Amino acid sequence: MATQNGAAMNAPHGPRSTVSDWLASAHPTPEGAHHEWKLSGIALIPTGRVFDVLRLPAAIVHRAVGSAVPELVRARLGDGAVIHDAYEPGRWYYALVRPGAQHAYRLDEGTWLGIPEAGRTTRPGAYWIRPPRHPEDFCPMDGVAELIRRGGEGPTPPRALPELDTIEQACRALFDDNGRDPCPQDAAAATTQARDHLTALLPVTQEAATQLPLDHAAQARLARALIEAYRQLEADSSSLNLARQYAHAKRLARCCLDQVRVLRELDAAAAGPQRL
């Protein structure tokens, strides 16, 4: 990918609404994508019709550009829109390419990916490390090939499934306070623990969503679980009111329990050696 000035790419050149409408047009109901962006800043959108997506291991991207610092990665990437999934720090980059791309890193057609709102260029969560400047702001395939060549084709370690029993037990315990009077330290610890569990679950849940066909019975529930998780992770948890702090910790924990439930259902229904 040809190097350009990253600072100049930090905002779309054209009207943001035009870019948003283009991204949303890939959704079966575009207004649904706009609604998800309004709620959480992330919309689950299927790939393969309006755009294809190459999922690039962070190790390759970071070796190619010589840095893992987001600002330097942004400045050293070339043309085209690229998403960074920051819920699992540094693991994946998603490059938008023209539909019909043939590449080993291409997501299967119809997989659902968390697409940030067009102006979302910072963490937390998935964000545009290079936002789309206009509709069809695709990464050139020859540029992606060059980036992969420079970064090397090192093996990507398999994703480990979090300890679902441990997460479920810890989250359920949060709802059993045994009549204890809350204190600020307990509230902060509960929020941190629930947030850590949720950030461990999200990459696995997101990957599960990309593996399901559009009409799979669990797809809608998985989408709702992801959207709510994104929303709660971005909610302000700095309230000095202990009751509100605990309420937020419990909402985070409930998000964890929802995702554990869906992952277990998918695991039980999985056939063959590739289990979630």
mmCIF file of C-alpha atoms in Angstrom, residues 6-187:
data_model
loop_
_atom_site.group_PDB
_atom_site.id
_atom_site.type_symbol
_atom_site.label_atom_id
_atom_site.label_comp_id
_atom_site.label_asym_id
_atom_site.label_seq_id
_atom_site.Cartn_x
_atom_site.Cartn_y
_atom_site.Cartn_z
ATOM 1 C CA GLY A 6 -2.526 9.718 7.970
ATOM 2 C CA ALA A 7 -3.601 13.010 9.508
ATOM 3 C CA ALA A 8 -5.294 14.049 6.288
ATOM 4 C CA MET A 9 -7.249 10.787 6.272
ATOM 5 C CA ASN A 10 -8.719 11.075 9.749
ATOM 6 C CA ALA A 11 -12.061 12.377 8.431
ATOM 7 C CA PRO A 12 -14.047 11.543 5.301
ATOM 8 C CA HIS A 13 -13.530 13.966 2.407
ATOM 9 C CA GLY A 14 -17.165 13.741 1.282
ATOM 10 C CA PRO A 15 -20.335 14.133 3.334
ATOM 11 C CA ARG A 16 -20.354 11.622 6.151
ATOM 12 C CA SER A 17 -23.993 10.802 5.478
ATOM 13 C CA THR A 18 -23.105 9.692 1.943
ATOM 14 C CA VAL A 19 -20.480 7.281 3.253
ATOM 15 C CA SER A 20 -22.857 6.035 5.956
ATOM 16 C CA ASP A 21 -25.605 5.418 3.410
ATOM 17 C CA TRP A 22 -23.180 3.457 1.243
ATOM 18 C CA LEU A 23 -22.074 1.254 4.149
ATOM 19 C CA ALA A 24 -25.673 0.790 5.301
ATOM 20 C CA SER A 25 -26.745 -0.275 1.804
ATOM 21 C CA ALA A 26 -25.011 -3.608 2.449
ATOM 22 C CA HIS A 27 -27.456 -4.324 5.294
ATOM 23 C CA PRO A 28 -30.706 -6.196 4.488
ATOM 24 C CA THR A 29 -32.531 -3.227 6.039
ATOM 25 C CA PRO A 30 -30.298 -0.117 5.766
ATOM 26 C CA GLU A 31 -32.349 1.758 8.349
ATOM 27 C CA GLY A 32 -31.468 -1.017 10.774
ATOM 28 C CA ALA A 33 -27.766 -0.274 10.325
ATOM 29 C CA HIS A 34 -28.347 3.430 10.968
ATOM 30 C CA HIS A 35 -30.306 2.539 14.102
ATOM 31 C CA GLU A 36 -27.486 0.312 15.406
ATOM 32 C CA TRP A 37 -24.945 3.081 14.769
ATOM 33 C CA LYS A 38 -27.132 5.501 16.707
ATOM 34 C CA LEU A 39 -27.380 3.089 19.648
ATOM 35 C CA SER A 40 -23.804 1.852 19.907
ATOM 36 C CA GLY A 41 -21.632 3.264 17.116
ATOM 37 C CA ILE A 42 -21.287 -0.248 15.635
ATOM 38 C CA ALA A 43 -23.580 -2.015 13.162
ATOM 39 C CA LEU A 44 -23.400 -5.673 12.193
ATOM 40 C CA ILE A 45 -23.398 -5.731 8.381
ATOM 41 C CA PRO A 46 -22.935 -8.687 6.014
ATOM 42 C CA THR A 47 -20.025 -8.648 3.600
ATOM 43 C CA GLY A 48 -19.847 -9.755 -0.017
ATOM 44 C CA ARG A 49 -22.457 -7.667 -1.812
ATOM 45 C CA VAL A 50 -21.471 -3.996 -1.485
ATOM 46 C CA PHE A 51 -17.944 -4.678 -0.278
ATOM 47 C CA ASP A 52 -15.712 -7.602 0.576
ATOM 48 C CA VAL A 53 -13.438 -7.623 3.613
ATOM 49 C CA LEU A 54 -9.949 -9.033 4.123
ATOM 50 C CA ARG A 55 -9.180 -9.913 7.743
ATOM 51 C CA LEU A 56 -5.470 -9.243 8.229
ATOM 52 C CA PRO A 57 -3.545 -10.496 11.283
ATOM 53 C CA ALA A 58 -2.145 -7.567 13.221
ATOM 54 C CA ALA A 59 1.327 -9.137 13.274
ATOM 55 C CA ILE A 60 1.529 -8.830 9.488
ATOM 56 C CA VAL A 61 0.245 -5.239 9.435
ATOM 57 C CA HIS A 62 2.522 -4.129 12.263
ATOM 58 C CA ARG A 63 5.619 -5.689 10.695
ATOM 59 C CA ALA A 64 4.758 -4.145 7.335
ATOM 60 C CA VAL A 65 4.369 -0.598 8.677
ATOM 61 C CA GLY A 66 7.020 -0.949 11.383
ATOM 62 C CA SER A 67 4.796 -0.009 14.302
ATOM 63 C CA ALA A 68 1.827 -1.055 16.417
ATOM 64 C CA VAL A 69 1.042 2.530 17.481
ATOM 65 C CA PRO A 70 -2.386 3.365 15.949
ATOM 66 C CA GLU A 71 -1.344 6.847 14.842
ATOM 67 C CA LEU A 72 1.715 5.497 13.027
ATOM 68 C CA VAL A 73 -0.205 2.569 11.534
ATOM 69 C CA ARG A 74 -2.779 5.033 10.203
ATOM 70 C CA ALA A 75 -0.101 7.262 8.725
ATOM 71 C CA ARG A 76 1.738 4.406 7.022
ATOM 72 C CA LEU A 77 -1.198 2.499 5.554
ATOM 73 C CA GLY A 78 -2.061 3.285 1.959
ATOM 74 C CA ASP A 79 -5.332 3.920 0.158
ATOM 75 C CA GLY A 80 -8.637 2.474 1.223
ATOM 76 C CA ALA A 81 -10.809 2.063 4.303
ATOM 77 C CA VAL A 82 -9.489 -0.121 7.137
ATOM 78 C CA ILE A 83 -11.069 -1.103 10.467
ATOM 79 C CA HIS A 84 -9.076 -1.988 13.578
ATOM 80 C CA ASP A 85 -10.744 -4.287 16.109
ATOM 81 C CA ALA A 86 -9.506 -2.880 19.405
ATOM 82 C CA TYR A 87 -11.561 -5.084 21.724
ATOM 83 C CA GLU A 88 -8.795 -7.633 21.395
ATOM 84 C CA PRO A 89 -5.795 -5.284 21.251
ATOM 85 C CA GLY A 90 -3.803 -5.528 18.065
ATOM 86 C CA ARG A 91 -5.261 -8.793 16.769
ATOM 87 C CA TRP A 92 -7.102 -7.982 13.518
ATOM 88 C CA TYR A 93 -7.378 -5.330 10.835
ATOM 89 C CA TYR A 94 -10.209 -5.425 8.300
ATOM 90 C CA ALA A 95 -9.548 -3.965 4.845
ATOM 91 C CA LEU A 96 -12.529 -3.135 2.621
ATOM 92 C CA VAL A 97 -12.034 -4.324 -0.966
ATOM 93 C CA ARG A 98 -14.195 -4.601 -4.071
ATOM 94 C CA PRO A 99 -16.793 -7.386 -4.072
ATOM 95 C CA GLY A 100 -15.605 -10.568 -5.712
ATOM 96 C CA ALA A 101 -12.093 -10.405 -4.297
ATOM 97 C CA GLN A 102 -10.235 -13.691 -4.307
ATOM 98 C CA HIS A 103 -7.853 -13.935 -1.385
ATOM 99 C CA ALA A 104 -7.029 -16.339 1.445
ATOM 100 C CA TYR A 105 -7.832 -13.647 4.031
ATOM 101 C CA ARG A 106 -11.233 -12.781 2.541
ATOM 102 C CA LEU A 107 -14.213 -13.257 4.863
ATOM 103 C CA ASP A 108 -16.791 -15.609 3.416
ATOM 104 C CA GLU A 109 -19.619 -13.906 1.563
ATOM 105 C CA GLY A 110 -22.515 -13.143 3.888
ATOM 106 C CA THR A 111 -20.489 -13.042 7.104
ATOM 107 C CA TRP A 112 -21.536 -10.341 9.543
ATOM 108 C CA LEU A 113 -18.902 -7.865 10.641
ATOM 109 C CA GLY A 114 -19.079 -5.057 13.187
ATOM 110 C CA ILE A 115 -18.798 -1.934 11.012
ATOM 111 C CA PRO A 116 -18.114 1.318 12.894
ATOM 112 C CA GLU A 117 -20.100 4.453 12.160
ATOM 113 C CA ALA A 118 -18.399 6.462 9.415
ATOM 114 C CA GLY A 119 -16.966 9.066 11.805
ATOM 115 C CA ARG A 120 -15.769 6.655 14.487
ATOM 116 C CA THR A 121 -11.956 6.982 14.367
ATOM 117 C CA THR A 122 -10.926 6.296 17.966
ATOM 118 C CA ARG A 123 -11.270 3.586 20.578
ATOM 119 C CA PRO A 124 -12.871 1.942 22.514
ATOM 120 C CA GLY A 125 -13.928 -0.939 20.375
ATOM 121 C CA ALA A 126 -13.789 -1.361 16.621
ATOM 122 C CA TYR A 127 -13.005 1.891 14.828
ATOM 123 C CA TRP A 128 -11.813 3.157 11.457
ATOM 124 C CA ILE A 129 -8.053 3.412 11.597
ATOM 125 C CA ARG A 130 -8.473 4.693 8.034
ATOM 126 C CA PRO A 131 -12.069 5.870 7.558
ATOM 127 C CA PRO A 132 -13.769 5.707 4.143
ATOM 128 C CA ARG A 133 -13.426 9.061 2.390
ATOM 129 C CA HIS A 134 -16.227 8.384 -0.064
ATOM 130 C CA PRO A 135 -18.387 5.453 -1.226
ATOM 131 C CA GLU A 136 -16.329 2.583 -2.673
ATOM 132 C CA ASP A 137 -13.149 3.752 -0.978
ATOM 133 C CA PHE A 138 -11.613 0.316 -1.407
ATOM 134 C CA CYS A 139 -8.120 -0.883 -0.604
ATOM 135 C CA PRO A 140 -6.357 -1.866 -3.870
ATOM 136 C CA MET A 141 -5.632 -5.586 -4.006
ATOM 137 C CA ASP A 142 -2.082 -5.046 -5.242
ATOM 138 C CA GLY A 143 -1.454 -2.747 -2.282
ATOM 139 C CA VAL A 144 -2.786 -5.339 0.157
ATOM 140 C CA ALA A 145 -0.612 -8.006 -1.467
ATOM 141 C CA GLU A 146 2.449 -5.777 -1.063
ATOM 142 C CA LEU A 147 1.612 -5.111 2.587
ATOM 143 C CA ILE A 148 1.299 -8.850 3.255
ATOM 144 C CA ARG A 149 4.582 -9.494 1.442
ATOM 145 C CA ARG A 150 6.364 -6.903 3.592
ATOM 146 C CA GLY A 151 4.748 -8.157 6.787
ATOM 147 C CA GLY A 152 5.380 -11.827 6.097
ATOM 148 C CA GLU A 153 3.022 -14.763 6.237
ATOM 149 C CA GLY A 154 3.777 -15.844 9.794
ATOM 150 C CA PRO A 155 1.322 -18.300 11.358
ATOM 151 C CA THR A 156 -1.648 -16.930 13.279
ATOM 152 C CA PRO A 157 -2.174 -18.710 16.599
ATOM 153 C CA PRO A 158 -5.618 -20.248 17.081
ATOM 154 C CA ARG A 159 -8.092 -18.324 19.185
ATOM 155 C CA ALA A 160 -8.542 -19.799 22.662
ATOM 156 C CA LEU A 161 -12.063 -20.088 24.001
ATOM 157 C CA PRO A 162 -12.435 -18.193 27.300
ATOM 158 C CA GLU A 163 -13.292 -20.195 30.410
ATOM 159 C CA LEU A 164 -17.056 -19.933 30.063
ATOM 160 C CA ASP A 165 -17.780 -21.671 33.387
ATOM 161 C CA THR A 166 -15.496 -19.255 35.251
ATOM 162 C CA ILE A 167 -17.017 -16.212 33.543
ATOM 163 C CA GLU A 168 -20.570 -17.405 34.160
ATOM 164 C CA GLN A 169 -19.904 -18.140 37.827
ATOM 165 C CA ALA A 170 -18.295 -14.733 38.424
ATOM 166 C CA CYS A 171 -21.077 -12.863 36.637
ATOM 167 C CA ARG A 172 -23.862 -14.716 38.427
ATOM 168 C CA ALA A 173 -22.180 -14.018 41.766
ATOM 169 C CA LEU A 174 -22.530 -10.308 41.058
ATOM 170 C CA PHE A 175 -26.316 -10.665 41.275
ATOM 171 C CA ASP A 176 -26.078 -12.312 44.723
ATOM 172 C CA ASP A 177 -24.882 -9.574 47.057
ATOM 173 C CA ASN A 178 -26.227 -11.350 50.202
ATOM 174 C CA GLY A 179 -27.542 -8.095 51.578
ATOM 175 C CA ARG A 180 -24.114 -6.529 51.944
ATOM 176 C CA ASP A 181 -23.791 -2.766 51.962
ATOM 177 C CA PRO A 182 -21.951 -1.714 48.798
ATOM 178 C CA CYS A 183 -18.692 0.209 49.003
ATOM 179 C CA PRO A 184 -16.804 2.148 46.298
ATOM 180 C CA GLN A 185 -14.001 -0.425 46.118
ATOM 181 C CA ASP A 186 -16.453 -3.286 45.553
ATOM 182 C CA ALA A 187 -18.311 -1.350 42.860
#
